[in-house]
Amino acid sequence: MLLWLVLGGFAAFLVAWINGANNAANAIGTAVGSRALDIRRALYIAAFFDFFGAMLFGKFVSKTLLKGIVDTSSFSEPSIVVYGMIAALLATGLWVVIATLFKIPMSISQAIVGGVMGFGLATLGVTGVNWGKIIEIVVAWLVLPFMGAGIALAFYFLLYKRLMYLGKRALLLAGDTLLFTLIFTTVFLLNVKTLKTSDLIWALSISLLSSSIILALFHAIVYKTMPNDIELARKHVFRVLLIISAAAMAFSHGANDVANSAGPLAGVLYAIREGSVPQTVLIPWEALAFSAAGIAIGILVWGYQVVETIGEKITVLSIETAFIAQFAGSIAILIVTRLGLPVSTTVSIVGAVAGIGFARGIKAVNIKTLATIVSTWFLAFPIVAGMSMGFYYLLSTIPFH
């Protein structure tokens, strides 16, 4: 069994590592592209908040990948689950490594869902895949970029044009409002578990408390450090907001994308330890911690690779428009994360950045780059599914003991 534990751990770490390397750009690409942060500091911020987002909230989506697409508890032979989950992880890791080499921001969630689907097709055939869940996930993928773009467009026209005419006091008030909205929404959506009154009261209470504390700190620090020149003051306020929103996106990325490794790894651990995946699943803390650490290490080691594509190659971003894109992407991904769907922060932030570009006209968007990114997402689903099937058949030739 040691062989399969080691191989499962390697495959999960590979996906977590390349996830961090590729998707670090989702959190920090806009901040680096707009020159609000240098790449080194940005990578440290992303790694820190990604790790804690994964540890605190990663269990929600991990369950979807473990049992929602293929019911792993239906297999009587633990070897099938082990072969299948490792195959899905290896296929995903290989595909995203290739995408990262070409500096393409890849939707790892799309790849791993394709990998798990390929495992289901290899073992149970067409009827073994929960197509209802697949359709639900695909619809979320299709909706998410438009949601991110729509929020970005709305804030661009409602906020950006007015920023140029705000005095210092009104500018600080606008910053306070935006920060409170961002923190409140982030904390609320990650804490609300049901629509029961007690859960809603708890989520509202913790959201108001944390938002108020962070707002007080933000207001005090920005008020004291704001330059006298109004243009410099505006850039200062939105630079701070952009850094905070980048941290929020990193936190959201960890909460959502740790599932890409932790879910399949949990399946391997259950199959080896207990002989099957139980009907009631609790994602082991070690699977979350191992995967969260892999993401953080990937960010620090190779996270710079795709940052330029997000921050500069889709459209040109100022500090103000970079914040709007980051804010829009964060809110969109938090909504779908809390629904338990393994959607992608890549899809969300690319949609939001493109939305900012389209707000200035189609010529402001690099359509070629955007088309390359989107086509790679659509190719990932069938290709990774096919690769996963191939890996499954190869692994199943090795004795399970």
Coordinates of C-alpha atoms in Angstrom, one line a residue:
M1 CA 0.0 0.0 0.0
L2 CA 3.0 2.3 0.5
L3 CA 3.5 2.5 -3.2
W4 CA 0.0 3.8 -3.8
L5 CA 0.2 6.2 -0.9
V6 CA 3.4 7.7 -2.3
L7 CA 2.0 7.8 -5.9
G8 CA -1.3 9.3 -4.7
G9 CA 0.6 11.9 -2.7
F10 CA 2.9 12.7 -5.6
A11 CA 0.0 13.1 -8.0
A12 CA -2.0 15.3 -5.5
F13 CA 1.1 17.5 -4.8
L14 CA 1.8 17.9 -8.5
V15 CA -1.7 19.2 -9.1
A16 CA -1.6 21.5 -6.0
W17 CA 1.9 22.8 -7.0
I18 CA 1.1 23.5 -10.6
N19 CA -2.3 25.0 -9.5
G20 CA -0.4 27.5 -7.3
A21 CA 2.1 28.2 -10.1
N22 CA -0.5 28.8 -12.8
N23 CA -3.3 30.4 -10.7
A24 CA -1.2 32.7 -8.6
A25 CA -1.9 35.2 -11.4
N26 CA -5.6 35.1 -10.6
A27 CA -4.9 36.9 -7.3
I28 CA -1.9 39.0 -8.1
G29 CA -1.8 39.5 -11.9
T30 CA -3.8 42.7 -11.8
A31 CA -1.8 44.1 -8.9
V32 CA 1.5 43.4 -10.6
G33 CA 0.3 44.4 -14.1
S34 CA -0.9 47.8 -12.7
R35 CA 2.4 48.2 -10.8
A36 CA 0.7 48.3 -7.5
L37 CA 2.9 45.5 -6.2
D38 CA 6.2 44.1 -7.2
I39 CA 6.2 40.4 -8.0
R40 CA 8.1 39.2 -5.0
R41 CA 5.8 40.8 -2.4
A42 CA 2.8 39.8 -4.4
L43 CA 3.8 36.1 -4.4
Y44 CA 4.2 36.1 -0.6
I45 CA 0.8 37.6 -0.1
A46 CA -0.8 35.1 -2.5
A47 CA 0.9 32.1 -0.9
F48 CA -0.1 33.2 2.7
F49 CA -3.8 33.8 2.0
D50 CA -4.2 30.9 -0.4
F51 CA -3.0 28.5 2.3
F52 CA -5.4 29.8 4.9
G53 CA -8.4 30.0 2.6
A54 CA -7.7 26.3 1.7
M55 CA -7.5 25.2 5.3
L56 CA -10.6 27.1 6.5
F57 CA -13.1 26.5 3.7
G58 CA -11.6 24.0 1.2
K59 CA -13.8 21.1 2.5
F60 CA -17.0 22.4 0.9
V61 CA -15.9 21.9 -2.8
S62 CA -13.7 18.8 -2.1
K63 CA -16.8 16.8 -1.4
T64 CA -18.2 17.6 -4.8
L65 CA -15.1 16.3 -6.6
L66 CA -14.9 13.2 -4.3
K67 CA -18.5 12.0 -4.7
G68 CA -20.5 14.4 -6.8
I69 CA -19.3 13.5 -10.3
V70 CA -18.6 9.7 -9.8
D71 CA -20.0 8.0 -6.7
T72 CA -16.8 6.6 -5.4
S73 CA -18.7 4.9 -2.5
S74 CA -20.3 2.5 -5.1
F75 CA -17.0 0.7 -5.8
S76 CA -16.5 -2.5 -3.7
E77 CA -12.8 -2.7 -4.7
P78 CA -10.6 0.0 -3.2
S79 CA -8.1 -0.4 -6.0
I80 CA -10.6 1.1 -8.5
V81 CA -10.9 4.3 -6.5
V82 CA -7.1 4.5 -6.0
Y83 CA -6.3 3.9 -9.7
G84 CA -9.0 6.3 -10.8
M85 CA -8.2 9.2 -8.5
I86 CA -4.5 9.0 -9.2
A87 CA -5.2 8.8 -12.9
A88 CA -7.3 12.0 -12.8
L89 CA -4.6 13.8 -10.8
L90 CA -1.8 12.8 -13.1
A91 CA -3.8 13.8 -16.2
T92 CA -4.7 17.2 -14.7
G93 CA -1.1 17.9 -13.5
L94 CA 0.4 17.1 -16.9
W95 CA -2.1 19.2 -18.8
V96 CA -1.6 22.3 -16.6
V97 CA 2.2 22.0 -16.6
I98 CA 2.0 22.3 -20.4
A99 CA -0.4 25.2 -20.2
T100 CA 1.9 27.0 -17.7
L101 CA 4.9 26.5 -19.9
F102 CA 3.0 28.5 -22.6
K103 CA 1.9 31.1 -20.0
I104 CA -1.7 30.3 -20.5
P105 CA -3.9 30.9 -17.4
M106 CA -5.5 27.5 -17.1
S107 CA -8.8 26.5 -15.4
I108 CA -7.5 23.7 -13.2
S109 CA -11.1 22.9 -12.1
Q110 CA -12.2 22.2 -15.6
A111 CA -9.2 19.9 -16.0
I112 CA -9.8 17.9 -12.8
V113 CA -13.5 17.5 -13.4
G114 CA -12.6 16.1 -16.9
G115 CA -10.1 13.8 -15.2
V116 CA -12.6 12.5 -12.7
M117 CA -15.2 12.1 -15.5
G118 CA -12.7 10.1 -17.5
F119 CA -12.2 7.8 -14.5
G120 CA -15.9 7.2 -14.3
L121 CA -16.2 6.5 -18.1
A122 CA -13.3 4.0 -17.8
T123 CA -14.8 2.1 -14.9
L124 CA -18.6 2.4 -15.1
G125 CA -19.3 3.7 -18.6
V126 CA -21.6 6.5 -19.6
T127 CA -24.1 5.6 -16.9
G128 CA -21.5 5.9 -14.1
V129 CA -21.1 9.6 -14.5
N130 CA -23.5 12.0 -12.7
W131 CA -24.3 14.0 -15.9
G132 CA -26.7 16.2 -13.9
K133 CA -23.8 17.4 -11.8
I134 CA -21.6 17.8 -14.9
I135 CA -24.2 20.0 -16.6
E136 CA -24.6 22.0 -13.4
I137 CA -20.8 22.6 -13.2
V138 CA -20.5 23.4 -17.0
V139 CA -23.4 25.9 -16.7
A140 CA -21.5 27.5 -13.8
W141 CA -18.4 27.7 -16.0
L142 CA -20.3 29.4 -18.8
V143 CA -22.0 31.8 -16.4
L144 CA -19.0 32.8 -14.3
P145 CA -17.0 34.8 -16.8
F146 CA -20.0 36.8 -17.8
M147 CA -20.8 37.3 -14.2
G148 CA -17.3 38.6 -13.5
A149 CA -17.4 40.7 -16.7
G150 CA -20.9 42.1 -15.8
I151 CA -19.9 43.1 -12.3
A152 CA -16.7 44.7 -13.6
L153 CA -18.6 46.6 -16.3
A154 CA -21.2 47.8 -13.8
F155 CA -18.6 49.1 -11.4
Y156 CA -16.5 50.6 -14.2
F157 CA -19.4 52.8 -15.4
L158 CA -20.9 53.4 -11.9
L159 CA -17.6 54.1 -10.1
Y160 CA -14.6 54.7 -12.4
K161 CA -15.9 57.8 -14.2
R162 CA -16.9 59.4 -10.9
L163 CA -13.6 58.8 -9.3
M164 CA -12.0 61.5 -11.4
Y165 CA -14.2 64.2 -9.8
L166 CA -14.1 63.1 -6.1
G167 CA -12.4 65.2 -3.5
K168 CA -10.2 63.7 -0.8
R169 CA -13.0 63.2 1.8
A170 CA -15.4 61.7 -0.8
L171 CA -12.5 59.5 -2.1
L172 CA -11.8 58.1 1.3
L173 CA -15.5 57.5 1.9
A174 CA -15.7 55.6 -1.4
G175 CA -12.7 53.5 -0.4
D176 CA -14.3 52.7 3.0
T177 CA -17.6 51.6 1.2
L178 CA -15.8 49.4 -1.3
L179 CA -13.6 47.8 1.4
F180 CA -16.5 47.1 3.7
T181 CA -18.5 45.6 0.8
L182 CA -15.6 43.3 -0.2
I183 CA -14.8 42.1 3.3
F184 CA -18.4 41.7 4.3
T185 CA -19.3 39.7 1.2
T186 CA -16.2 37.5 1.5
V187 CA -16.7 36.6 5.1
F188 CA -20.5 36.2 4.8
L189 CA -20.5 33.9 1.8
L190 CA -17.7 31.8 3.3
N191 CA -19.5 31.4 6.7
V192 CA -23.2 31.0 5.8
K193 CA -23.9 27.3 5.7
T194 CA -27.7 27.1 5.5
L195 CA -30.7 29.5 5.3
K196 CA -31.6 28.7 8.9
T197 CA -32.1 31.8 11.0
S198 CA -29.4 30.8 13.5
D199 CA -26.8 30.3 10.7
L200 CA -27.7 33.6 9.0
I201 CA -27.4 35.5 12.3
W202 CA -24.0 33.9 12.9
A203 CA -22.8 34.7 9.4
L204 CA -24.1 38.3 9.6
S205 CA -22.5 38.8 13.0
I206 CA -19.1 37.6 12.2
S207 CA -19.2 39.4 8.8
L208 CA -20.1 42.7 10.4
L209 CA -17.5 42.3 13.2
S210 CA -14.6 41.4 10.9
S211 CA -15.6 44.1 8.3
S212 CA -15.8 46.8 10.9
I213 CA -12.4 45.9 12.4
I214 CA -10.6 45.9 9.0
L215 CA -12.5 49.0 7.9
A216 CA -11.3 50.9 11.0
L217 CA -7.7 49.9 10.4
F218 CA -8.0 50.8 6.7
H219 CA -9.5 54.2 7.4
A220 CA -6.9 55.1 10.0
I221 CA -3.9 54.0 8.0
V222 CA -5.1 55.5 4.6
Y223 CA -6.2 58.8 6.2
K224 CA -2.8 59.3 7.8
T225 CA -0.8 58.4 4.7
M226 CA -2.9 59.9 2.0
P227 CA -0.9 62.4 -0.2
N228 CA -2.2 66.0 -0.6
D229 CA -2.3 65.8 -4.4
I230 CA -5.7 64.4 -5.4
E231 CA -4.4 62.3 -8.2
L232 CA -1.8 60.7 -6.0
A233 CA -4.3 60.3 -3.2
R234 CA -6.7 58.4 -5.6
K235 CA -3.9 56.1 -6.6
H236 CA -2.9 55.6 -3.0
V237 CA -6.4 54.6 -1.9
F238 CA -6.9 52.2 -4.7
R239 CA -3.5 50.7 -4.4
V240 CA -4.3 49.7 -0.8
L241 CA -7.7 48.4 -1.9
L242 CA -6.1 46.5 -4.7
I243 CA -3.7 44.8 -2.4
I244 CA -6.5 43.8 0.0
S245 CA -8.7 42.5 -2.9
A246 CA -5.7 40.5 -4.2
A247 CA -5.5 38.9 -0.7
A248 CA -9.2 38.2 -0.8
M249 CA -8.9 36.6 -4.2
A250 CA -6.0 34.4 -3.0
F251 CA -8.1 33.4 0.0
S252 CA -11.0 32.6 -2.3
H253 CA -8.7 30.6 -4.7
G254 CA -7.4 28.5 -1.8
A255 CA -11.0 27.9 -0.6
N256 CA -12.1 26.7 -4.0
D257 CA -9.1 25.2 -5.7
V258 CA -7.6 23.1 -3.0
A259 CA -10.4 20.7 -3.8
N260 CA -8.7 19.8 -7.1
S261 CA -6.1 18.0 -5.0
A262 CA -7.7 17.3 -1.7
G263 CA -10.9 15.7 -3.0
P264 CA -9.1 13.0 -5.1
L265 CA -6.4 12.5 -2.4
A266 CA -9.1 12.0 0.2
G267 CA -10.6 9.2 -2.1
V268 CA -7.2 7.5 -2.2
L269 CA -6.8 7.7 1.6
Y270 CA -10.2 6.4 2.3
A271 CA -9.8 3.5 -0.1
I272 CA -6.4 2.5 1.4
R273 CA -7.3 2.9 5.0
E274 CA -10.9 1.7 5.1
G275 CA -11.2 -0.3 1.9
S276 CA -13.9 2.0 0.5
V277 CA -15.2 5.5 0.4
P278 CA -18.0 5.9 3.1
Q279 CA -21.4 7.4 2.3
T280 CA -20.8 10.3 4.7
V281 CA -17.5 12.0 3.8
L282 CA -15.3 14.2 5.9
I283 CA -12.3 15.5 4.0
P284 CA -9.2 14.5 6.2
W285 CA -7.4 17.5 7.5
E286 CA -4.1 16.0 6.3
A287 CA -5.4 16.0 2.7
L288 CA -6.3 19.6 3.0
A289 CA -3.1 20.6 4.7
F290 CA -0.9 18.7 2.2
S291 CA -2.7 20.2 -0.8
A292 CA -2.8 23.7 0.7
A293 CA 1.0 23.5 1.3
G294 CA 1.5 22.3 -2.3
I295 CA -0.4 25.4 -3.7
A296 CA 1.6 27.8 -1.5
I297 CA 4.9 26.3 -2.6
G298 CA 3.8 26.4 -6.3
I299 CA 3.0 30.0 -5.9
L300 CA 6.4 30.9 -4.4
V301 CA 8.5 28.7 -6.8
W302 CA 6.8 29.3 -10.2
G303 CA 4.0 31.7 -9.6
Y304 CA 5.4 34.4 -11.8
Q305 CA 5.0 32.4 -15.0
V306 CA 1.4 33.4 -15.9
V307 CA 1.2 36.8 -14.1
E308 CA 2.0 38.8 -17.2
T309 CA -0.8 37.2 -19.2
I310 CA -3.5 38.2 -16.7
G311 CA -2.0 41.6 -15.7
E312 CA -1.0 43.0 -19.1
K313 CA -1.8 40.8 -22.2
I314 CA -5.6 40.9 -22.1
T315 CA -5.9 44.6 -21.6
V316 CA -4.0 47.5 -20.1
L317 CA -4.9 48.1 -16.4
S318 CA -4.5 51.2 -14.2
I319 CA -4.5 50.8 -10.4
E320 CA -8.2 51.8 -10.3
T321 CA -9.4 49.5 -13.1
A322 CA -7.2 46.7 -11.7
F323 CA -9.1 47.0 -8.4
I324 CA -12.4 46.9 -10.1
A325 CA -11.5 43.8 -12.0
Q326 CA -10.1 42.1 -8.9
F327 CA -13.2 43.1 -6.9
A328 CA -15.6 41.8 -9.5
G329 CA -13.7 38.5 -9.9
S330 CA -13.6 38.0 -6.1
I331 CA -17.3 38.5 -5.6
A332 CA -18.3 36.3 -8.5
I333 CA -16.1 33.4 -7.4
L334 CA -17.2 33.6 -3.8
I335 CA -20.9 33.2 -4.8
V336 CA -20.3 30.1 -6.8
T337 CA -17.8 28.7 -4.3
R338 CA -20.3 28.8 -1.6
L339 CA -22.7 26.8 -3.8
G340 CA -20.2 24.0 -3.7
L341 CA -19.3 24.1 -7.3
P342 CA -15.7 23.4 -8.5
V343 CA -15.6 26.5 -10.7
S344 CA -12.4 28.3 -11.5
T345 CA -10.9 31.5 -10.2
T346 CA -9.2 31.7 -13.6
V347 CA -12.5 31.9 -15.4
S348 CA -13.7 34.6 -13.0
I349 CA -10.7 36.9 -13.2
V350 CA -10.2 36.6 -16.9
G351 CA -13.9 37.5 -17.4
A352 CA -13.5 40.5 -15.1
V353 CA -10.3 41.8 -16.7
A354 CA -11.9 41.3 -20.2
G355 CA -15.0 43.2 -18.9
I356 CA -12.8 46.2 -18.0
G357 CA -11.3 46.1 -21.5
F358 CA -14.6 45.9 -23.3
A359 CA -15.9 48.8 -21.2
R360 CA -13.3 50.9 -23.1
G361 CA -14.2 49.4 -26.4
I362 CA -13.3 46.1 -28.2
K363 CA -10.0 47.5 -29.4
A364 CA -8.8 47.7 -25.8
V365 CA -8.9 43.9 -25.5
N366 CA -6.3 41.6 -27.0
I367 CA -8.8 39.3 -28.7
K368 CA -6.1 36.8 -29.8
T369 CA -4.9 36.3 -26.3
L370 CA -8.4 36.0 -25.0
A371 CA -9.3 33.4 -27.7
T372 CA -6.2 31.4 -26.9
I373 CA -7.1 31.2 -23.2
V374 CA -10.8 30.3 -23.8
S375 CA -10.0 27.7 -26.4
T376 CA -7.5 26.0 -24.1
W377 CA -10.2 25.8 -21.4
F378 CA -12.6 24.0 -23.8
L379 CA -9.9 21.7 -25.0
A380 CA -9.0 20.7 -21.5
F381 CA -12.2 19.0 -20.6
P382 CA -12.2 16.2 -23.3
I383 CA -8.4 15.9 -23.5
V384 CA -7.9 15.5 -19.8
A385 CA -10.8 13.0 -19.7
G386 CA -9.1 10.9 -22.4
M387 CA -5.7 11.2 -20.6
S388 CA -7.3 10.1 -17.4
M389 CA -8.8 7.0 -19.0
G390 CA -5.4 6.1 -20.4
F391 CA -3.6 6.5 -17.1
Y392 CA -6.4 4.5 -15.4
Y393 CA -5.9 1.5 -17.8
L394 CA -2.1 1.8 -17.3
L395 CA -2.2 1.9 -13.5
S396 CA -4.7 -1.0 -13.3
T397 CA -2.1 -3.3 -14.8
I398 CA 0.0 -2.8 -11.6
P399 CA -0.9 -5.2 -8.8
F400 CA -2.7 -3.5 -5.9
H401 CA -1.1 -4.5 -2.6

